[in-house]
Short mmCIF file of C-alpha atoms in Angstrom, two decimals:
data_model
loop_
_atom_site.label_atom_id
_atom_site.label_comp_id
_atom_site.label_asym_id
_atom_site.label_seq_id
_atom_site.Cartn_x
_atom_site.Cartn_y
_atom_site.Cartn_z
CA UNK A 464 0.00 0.00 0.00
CA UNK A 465 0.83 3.74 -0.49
CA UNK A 466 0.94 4.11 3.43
CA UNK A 467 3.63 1.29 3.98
CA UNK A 468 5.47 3.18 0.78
CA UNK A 469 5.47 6.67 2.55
CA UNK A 470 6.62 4.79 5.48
CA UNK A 471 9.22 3.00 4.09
CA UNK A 472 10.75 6.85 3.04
CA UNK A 473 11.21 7.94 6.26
CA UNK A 474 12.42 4.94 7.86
CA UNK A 475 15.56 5.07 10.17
CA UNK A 476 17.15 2.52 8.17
CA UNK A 477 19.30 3.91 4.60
CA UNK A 478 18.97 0.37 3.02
CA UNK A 479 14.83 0.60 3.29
CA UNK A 480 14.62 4.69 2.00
CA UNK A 481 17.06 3.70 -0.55
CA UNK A 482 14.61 1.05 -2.06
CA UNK A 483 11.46 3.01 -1.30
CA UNK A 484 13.15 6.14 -3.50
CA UNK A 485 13.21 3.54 -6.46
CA UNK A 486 9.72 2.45 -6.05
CA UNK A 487 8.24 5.79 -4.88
CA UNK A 488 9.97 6.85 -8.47
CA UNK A 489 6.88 5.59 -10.44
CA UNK A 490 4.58 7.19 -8.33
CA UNK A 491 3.33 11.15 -9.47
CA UNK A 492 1.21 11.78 -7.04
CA UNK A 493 1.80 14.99 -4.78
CA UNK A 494 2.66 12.96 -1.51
CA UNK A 495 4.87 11.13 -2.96
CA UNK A 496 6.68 13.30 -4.65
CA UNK A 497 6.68 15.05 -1.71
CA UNK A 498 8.68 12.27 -0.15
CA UNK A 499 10.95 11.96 -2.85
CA UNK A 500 12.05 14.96 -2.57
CA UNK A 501 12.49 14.51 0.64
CA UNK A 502 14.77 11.57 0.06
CA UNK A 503 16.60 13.59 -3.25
CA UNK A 504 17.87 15.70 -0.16
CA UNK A 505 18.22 12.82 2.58
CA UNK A 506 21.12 13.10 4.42
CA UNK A 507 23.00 9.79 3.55
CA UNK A 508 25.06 10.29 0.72
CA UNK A 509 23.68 6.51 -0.60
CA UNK A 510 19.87 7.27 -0.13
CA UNK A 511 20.74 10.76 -2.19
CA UNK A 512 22.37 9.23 -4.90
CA UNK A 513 19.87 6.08 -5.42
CA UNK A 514 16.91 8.96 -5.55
CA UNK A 515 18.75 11.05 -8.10
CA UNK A 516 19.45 7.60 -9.85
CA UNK A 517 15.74 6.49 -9.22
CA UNK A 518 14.06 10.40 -10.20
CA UNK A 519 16.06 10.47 -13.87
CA UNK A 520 15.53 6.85 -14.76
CA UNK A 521 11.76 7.73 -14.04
CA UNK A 522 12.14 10.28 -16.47
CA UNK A 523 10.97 13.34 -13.43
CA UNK A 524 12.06 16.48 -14.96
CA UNK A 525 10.24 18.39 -12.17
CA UNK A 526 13.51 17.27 -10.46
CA UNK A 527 15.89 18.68 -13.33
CA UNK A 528 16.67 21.51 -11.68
CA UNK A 529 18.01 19.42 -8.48
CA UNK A 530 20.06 17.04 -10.85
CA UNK A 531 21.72 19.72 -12.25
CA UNK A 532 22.90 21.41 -9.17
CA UNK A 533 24.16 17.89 -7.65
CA UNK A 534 26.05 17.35 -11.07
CA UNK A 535 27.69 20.30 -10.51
CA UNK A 536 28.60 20.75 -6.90
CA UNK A 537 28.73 18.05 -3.77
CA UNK A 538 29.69 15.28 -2.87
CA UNK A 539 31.37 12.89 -5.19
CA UNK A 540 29.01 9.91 -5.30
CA UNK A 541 25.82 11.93 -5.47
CA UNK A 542 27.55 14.09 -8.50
CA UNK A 543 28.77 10.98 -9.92
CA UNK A 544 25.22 9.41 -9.90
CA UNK A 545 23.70 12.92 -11.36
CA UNK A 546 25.98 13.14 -13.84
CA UNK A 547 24.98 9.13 -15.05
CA UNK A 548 21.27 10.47 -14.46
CA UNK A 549 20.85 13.55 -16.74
CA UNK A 550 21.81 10.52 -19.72
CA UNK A 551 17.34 10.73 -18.92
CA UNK A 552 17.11 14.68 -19.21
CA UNK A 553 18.55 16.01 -22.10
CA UNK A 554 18.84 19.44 -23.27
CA UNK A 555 20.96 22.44 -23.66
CA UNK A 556 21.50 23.00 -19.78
CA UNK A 557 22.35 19.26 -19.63
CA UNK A 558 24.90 19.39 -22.35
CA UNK A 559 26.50 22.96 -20.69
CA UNK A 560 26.54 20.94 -16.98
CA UNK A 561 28.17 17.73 -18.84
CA UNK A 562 30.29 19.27 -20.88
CA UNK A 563 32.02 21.10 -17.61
CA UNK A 564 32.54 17.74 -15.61
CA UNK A 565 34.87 16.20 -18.55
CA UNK A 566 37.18 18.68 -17.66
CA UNK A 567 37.19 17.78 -13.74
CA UNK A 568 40.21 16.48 -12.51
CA UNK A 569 38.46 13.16 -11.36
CA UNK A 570 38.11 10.32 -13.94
CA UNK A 571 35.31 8.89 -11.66
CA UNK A 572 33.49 12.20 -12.72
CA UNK A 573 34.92 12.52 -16.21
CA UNK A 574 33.81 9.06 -17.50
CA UNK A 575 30.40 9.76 -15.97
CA UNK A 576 30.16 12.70 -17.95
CA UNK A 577 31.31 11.31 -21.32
CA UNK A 578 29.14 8.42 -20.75
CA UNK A 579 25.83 10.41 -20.56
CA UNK A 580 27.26 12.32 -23.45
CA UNK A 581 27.48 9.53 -25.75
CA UNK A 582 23.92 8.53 -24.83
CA UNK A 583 22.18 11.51 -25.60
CA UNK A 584 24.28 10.98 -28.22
CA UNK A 585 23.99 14.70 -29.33
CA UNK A 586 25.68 16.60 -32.97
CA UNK A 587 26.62 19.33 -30.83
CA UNK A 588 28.86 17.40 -28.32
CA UNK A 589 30.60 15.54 -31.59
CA UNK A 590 33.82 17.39 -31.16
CA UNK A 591 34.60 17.10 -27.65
CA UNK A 592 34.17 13.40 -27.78
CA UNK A 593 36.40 13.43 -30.92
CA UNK A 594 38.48 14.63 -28.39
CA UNK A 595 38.30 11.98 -26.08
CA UNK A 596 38.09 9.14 -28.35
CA UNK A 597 41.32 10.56 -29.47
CA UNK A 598 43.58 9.55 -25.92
CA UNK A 599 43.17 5.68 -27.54
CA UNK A 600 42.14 2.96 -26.15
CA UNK A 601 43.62 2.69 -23.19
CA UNK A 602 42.26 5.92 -21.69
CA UNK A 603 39.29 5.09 -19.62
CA UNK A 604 37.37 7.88 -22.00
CA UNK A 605 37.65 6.18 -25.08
CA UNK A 606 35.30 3.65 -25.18
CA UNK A 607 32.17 5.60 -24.27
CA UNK A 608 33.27 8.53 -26.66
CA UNK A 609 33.73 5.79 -29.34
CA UNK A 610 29.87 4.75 -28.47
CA UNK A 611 28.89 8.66 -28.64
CA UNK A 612 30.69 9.32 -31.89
CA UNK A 613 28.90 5.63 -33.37
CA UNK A 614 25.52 7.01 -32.50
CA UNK A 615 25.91 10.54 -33.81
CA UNK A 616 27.00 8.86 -36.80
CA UNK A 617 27.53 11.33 -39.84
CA UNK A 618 27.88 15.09 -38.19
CA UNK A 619 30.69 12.93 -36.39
CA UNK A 620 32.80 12.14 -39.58
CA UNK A 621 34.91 15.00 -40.27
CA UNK A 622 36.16 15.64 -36.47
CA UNK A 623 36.53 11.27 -37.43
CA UNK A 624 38.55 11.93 -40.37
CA UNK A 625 40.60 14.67 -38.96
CA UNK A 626 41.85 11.96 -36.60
CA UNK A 627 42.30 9.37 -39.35
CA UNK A 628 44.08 11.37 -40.96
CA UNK A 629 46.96 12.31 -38.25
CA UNK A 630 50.06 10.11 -38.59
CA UNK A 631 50.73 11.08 -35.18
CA UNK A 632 47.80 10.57 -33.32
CA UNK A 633 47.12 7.00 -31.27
CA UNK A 634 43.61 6.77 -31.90
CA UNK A 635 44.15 7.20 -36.11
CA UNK A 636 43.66 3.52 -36.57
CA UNK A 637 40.38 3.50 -34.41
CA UNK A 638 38.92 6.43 -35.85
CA UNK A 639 39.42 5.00 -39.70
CA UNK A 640 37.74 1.51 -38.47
CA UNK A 641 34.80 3.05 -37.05
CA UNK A 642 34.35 5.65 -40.11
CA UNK A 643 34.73 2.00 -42.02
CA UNK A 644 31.74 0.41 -40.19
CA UNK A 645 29.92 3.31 -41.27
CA UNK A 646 30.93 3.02 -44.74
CA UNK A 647 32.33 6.37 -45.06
CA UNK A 648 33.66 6.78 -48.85
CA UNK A 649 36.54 9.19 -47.70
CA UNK A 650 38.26 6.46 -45.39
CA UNK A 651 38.83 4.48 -48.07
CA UNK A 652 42.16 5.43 -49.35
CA UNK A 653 43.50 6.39 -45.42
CA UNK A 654 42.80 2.44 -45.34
CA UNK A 655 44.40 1.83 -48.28
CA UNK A 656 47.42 4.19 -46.84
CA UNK A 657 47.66 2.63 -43.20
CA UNK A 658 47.58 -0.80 -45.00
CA UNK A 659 50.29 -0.10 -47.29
CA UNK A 660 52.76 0.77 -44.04
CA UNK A 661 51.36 -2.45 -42.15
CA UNK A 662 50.75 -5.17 -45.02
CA UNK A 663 50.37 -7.94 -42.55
CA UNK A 664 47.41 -5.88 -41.15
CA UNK A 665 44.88 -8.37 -41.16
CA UNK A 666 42.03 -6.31 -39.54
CA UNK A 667 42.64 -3.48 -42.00
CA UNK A 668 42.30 -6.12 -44.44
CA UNK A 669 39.19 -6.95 -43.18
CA UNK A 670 37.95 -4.38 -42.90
CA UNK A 671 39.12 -2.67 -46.45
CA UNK A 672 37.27 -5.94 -48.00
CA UNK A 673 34.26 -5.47 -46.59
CA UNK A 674 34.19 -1.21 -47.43
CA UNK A 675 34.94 -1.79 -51.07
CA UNK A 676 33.43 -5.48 -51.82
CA UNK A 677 36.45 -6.98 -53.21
CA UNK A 678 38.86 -9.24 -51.37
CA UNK A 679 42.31 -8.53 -52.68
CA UNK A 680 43.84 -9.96 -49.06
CA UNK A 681 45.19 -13.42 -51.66
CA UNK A 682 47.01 -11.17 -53.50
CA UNK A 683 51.02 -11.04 -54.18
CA UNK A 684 50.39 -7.05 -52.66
CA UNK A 685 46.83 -6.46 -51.67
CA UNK A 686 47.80 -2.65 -50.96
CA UNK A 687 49.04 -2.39 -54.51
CA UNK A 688 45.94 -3.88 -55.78
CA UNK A 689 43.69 -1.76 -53.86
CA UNK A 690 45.36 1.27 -55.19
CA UNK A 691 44.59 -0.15 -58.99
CA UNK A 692 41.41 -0.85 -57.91
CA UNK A 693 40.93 2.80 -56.51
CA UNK A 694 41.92 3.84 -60.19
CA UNK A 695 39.03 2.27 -61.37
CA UNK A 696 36.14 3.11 -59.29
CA UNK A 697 36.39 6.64 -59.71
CA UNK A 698 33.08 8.70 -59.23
CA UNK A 699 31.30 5.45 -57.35
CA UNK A 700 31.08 5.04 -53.43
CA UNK A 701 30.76 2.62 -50.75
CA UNK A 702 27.14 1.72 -51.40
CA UNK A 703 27.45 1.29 -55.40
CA UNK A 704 30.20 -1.39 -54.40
CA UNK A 705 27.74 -3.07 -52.35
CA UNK A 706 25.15 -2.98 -54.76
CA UNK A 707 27.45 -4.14 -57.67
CA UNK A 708 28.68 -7.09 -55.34
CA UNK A 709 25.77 -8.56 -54.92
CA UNK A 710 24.87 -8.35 -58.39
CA UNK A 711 27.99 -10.34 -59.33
CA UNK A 712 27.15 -12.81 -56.96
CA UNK A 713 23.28 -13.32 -58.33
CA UNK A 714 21.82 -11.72 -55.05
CA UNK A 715 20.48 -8.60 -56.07
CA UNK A 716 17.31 -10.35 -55.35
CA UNK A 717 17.91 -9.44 -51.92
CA UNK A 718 19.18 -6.15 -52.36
CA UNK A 719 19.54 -3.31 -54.68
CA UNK A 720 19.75 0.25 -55.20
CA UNK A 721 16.22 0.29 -55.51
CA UNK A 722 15.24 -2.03 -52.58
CA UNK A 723 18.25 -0.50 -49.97
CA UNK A 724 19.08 3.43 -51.26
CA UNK A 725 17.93 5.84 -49.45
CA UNK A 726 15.71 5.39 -46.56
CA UNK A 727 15.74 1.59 -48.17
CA UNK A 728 12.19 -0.45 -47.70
CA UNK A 729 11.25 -3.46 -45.77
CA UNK A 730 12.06 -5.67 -49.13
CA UNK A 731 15.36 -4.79 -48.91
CA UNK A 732 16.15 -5.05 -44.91
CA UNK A 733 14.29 -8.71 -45.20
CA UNK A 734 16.80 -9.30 -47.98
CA UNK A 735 19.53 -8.29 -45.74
CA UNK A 736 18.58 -10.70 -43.34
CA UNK A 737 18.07 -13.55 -45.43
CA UNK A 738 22.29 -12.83 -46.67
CA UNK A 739 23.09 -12.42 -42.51
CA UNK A 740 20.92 -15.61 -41.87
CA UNK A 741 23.52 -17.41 -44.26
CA UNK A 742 20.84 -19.01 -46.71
CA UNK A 743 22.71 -17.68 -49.82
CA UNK A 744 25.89 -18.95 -49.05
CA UNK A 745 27.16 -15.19 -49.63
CA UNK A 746 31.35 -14.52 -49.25
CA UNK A 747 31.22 -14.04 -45.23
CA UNK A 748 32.61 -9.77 -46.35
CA UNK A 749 29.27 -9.59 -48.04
CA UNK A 750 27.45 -10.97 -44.84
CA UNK A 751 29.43 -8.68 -42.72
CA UNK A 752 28.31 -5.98 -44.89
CA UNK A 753 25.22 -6.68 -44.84
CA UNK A 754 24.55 -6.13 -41.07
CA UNK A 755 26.14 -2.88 -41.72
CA UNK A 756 23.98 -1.93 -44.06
CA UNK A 757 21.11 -3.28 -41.66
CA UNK A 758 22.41 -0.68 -39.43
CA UNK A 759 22.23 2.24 -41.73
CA UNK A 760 18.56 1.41 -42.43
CA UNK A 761 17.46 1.13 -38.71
CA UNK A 762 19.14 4.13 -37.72
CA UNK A 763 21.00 2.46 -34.91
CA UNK A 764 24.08 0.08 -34.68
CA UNK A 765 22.40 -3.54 -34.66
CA UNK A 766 25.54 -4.59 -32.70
CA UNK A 767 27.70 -7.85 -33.52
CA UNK A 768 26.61 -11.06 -34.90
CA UNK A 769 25.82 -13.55 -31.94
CA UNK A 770 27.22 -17.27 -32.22
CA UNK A 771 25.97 -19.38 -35.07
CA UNK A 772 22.73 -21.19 -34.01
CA UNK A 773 19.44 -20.21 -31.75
CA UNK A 774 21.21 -17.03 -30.63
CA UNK A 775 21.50 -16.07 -33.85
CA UNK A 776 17.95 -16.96 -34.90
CA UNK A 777 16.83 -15.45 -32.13
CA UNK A 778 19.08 -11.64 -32.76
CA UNK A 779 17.45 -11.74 -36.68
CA UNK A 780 14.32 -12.41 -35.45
CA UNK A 781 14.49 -9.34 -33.47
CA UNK A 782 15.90 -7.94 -36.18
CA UNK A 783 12.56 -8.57 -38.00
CA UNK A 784 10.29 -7.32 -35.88
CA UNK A 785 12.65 -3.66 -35.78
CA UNK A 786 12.41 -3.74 -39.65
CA UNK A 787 8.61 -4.28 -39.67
CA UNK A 788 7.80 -1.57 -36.94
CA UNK A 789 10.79 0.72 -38.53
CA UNK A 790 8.55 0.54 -41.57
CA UNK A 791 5.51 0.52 -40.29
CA UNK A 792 6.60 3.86 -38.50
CA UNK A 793 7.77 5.52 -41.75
CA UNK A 794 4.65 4.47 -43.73
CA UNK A 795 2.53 6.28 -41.21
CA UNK A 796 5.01 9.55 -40.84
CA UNK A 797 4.54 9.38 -44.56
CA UNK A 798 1.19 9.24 -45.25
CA UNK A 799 0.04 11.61 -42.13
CA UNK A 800 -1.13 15.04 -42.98
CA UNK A 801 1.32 17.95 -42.57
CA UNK A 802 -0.53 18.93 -39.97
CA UNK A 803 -0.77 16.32 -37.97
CA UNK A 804 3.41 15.74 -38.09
#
């Protein structure tokens, strides 16, 4: 009952308001909001920091104001969990708040920061984490800038190829690989490039194969051949190879320029998922490709194949259901009045 709830908020014990704070979170009524802002201010620095936790997963922006001012002053767990909390509440006075905490002295606070930077996932913020991303991978900042700059996706590849480009910086190699698993034309010959100083590269190889659709990595000197093939393609780009792949291999059944350019249609993502399911027997860079390309459509990174077998069954099967409601969604934006948009 509500009574043993309110209870629970103002009971001696830390471990009992902490877990009342949590549950009181999906409550809006005016008492017990009341007591969670009661408990948003509670004395122990545990019961604080679980409310703030509890009030932005809830989604409360009638406690924004709060959050900010513990993200910005206070103690260090209850900043710590604001800073993780306003990932919930974005908006400019979010993104000002965050983007002060990365330059704290404390990583504790710094990787908070980043990491509810990457979720909102804003254009604005795409340089700073640029900036990040670019200490490598063994700062503790890397990998949730690298997340950020994934899900901002394109007004995050120039700061991207800025850093792909540098012969100096550590993160070079990192930034060309993730512009490549966005099939980004312009990474193409830095690729090339960064192969031809590290031939025995086999992840650039990879990763070059699957970009441009043809596996040179048998070759006498696969750099040498990707700079002839370079030659060739002029005026094309990473989704005409992709297209003109599939064609050579008698699959453009499941996908084509017309089924997969642009905002693609569900013909085409079904397509994709019948070459990622493995039932065409497809060269494993076109498969690879294919969940890329998945990606692209969805608007979000699908993430990495499971294991062979029920997991994967059960990851395109998801997959289908996104691709049906993705479509379903667009259909509808599509057909709505202006109006009504």
């Amino acid at each position: 009952s509500m009574g043993f709830l309110w209870s629970a908020a103002e009971d001696p014990r830390a471990g009992i308001r902490t877990v009342a704070a949590a549950v009181l979170a999906n409550h809006k009524d005016e008492k017990s909001l009341s007591y969670l802002r009661a408990l948003v201010r509670d004395p122990d620095k545990g019961v604080e920091a679980s409310a703030v936790l509890a009030v932005c997963a809830a989604g409360m922006v009638e406690f924004k104001e709060e959050i900010l001012l513990r993200a910005r002053v206070g103690d260090r767990m209850v900043r710590i969990a604001a800073l993780r909390g306003l990932a919930s509440m974005p908006g400019p006075d979010t993104q000002a708040v965050l983007r002060q905490a990365v330059l704290e002295q404390d990583a504790g606070l710094r990787v908070a920061a980043v990491e509810s930077l990457a979720t909102l996932a804003d254009p604005s913020s795409a340089t700073l984490l640029a900036s990040m991303f670019a200490a490598g991978p063994t700062s503790p900042l890397f990998q949730p800038a690298k997340r950020g700059l994934r899900s901002i996706g394109e007004p995050a590849w120039n700061d991207l190829l800025g850093l792909a480009r540098s012969r100096t910086n550590q993160a070079n190699r990192e930034a060309a690989l993730l512009l490549a698993d966005q099939s980004v034309l312009d990474v193409t010959t830095i690729l090339i490039t960064m192969l031809s100083d590290n031939p025995k590269d086999t992840e650039l190889m990879d990763e070059l194969t699957v970009l441009t659709c043809v596996d040179y990595s048998g070759e006498p000197n696969p750099p040498g051949a990707w700079w002839a093939w370079w030659d060739r393609v002029d005026g094309s780009g990473p989704f005409q190879w992709f297209c003109g792949a599939l064609a050579a291999a008698e699959l453009s059944i499941h996908g084509s320029a017309d089924t997969l350019g642009g905002d693609g249609t569900l013909q085409g993502g079904l397509g994709l998922l019948t070459i990622i399911r493995g039932e065409t027997g497809a060269a494993s860079f076109l498969v690879e490709r294919s969940r890329r390309e998945l990606s692209r459509l969805l608007g979000r990174d699908v993430g990495p194949f499971p294991p062979r077998g029920r997991a994967l069954e059960s990851w395109c099967a998801q997959l289908e259901l996104s691709l049906g409601e993705h479509y379903a969604a667009l259909e509808a934006a599509n057909s709505a009045p202006a109006g009504d948009l």
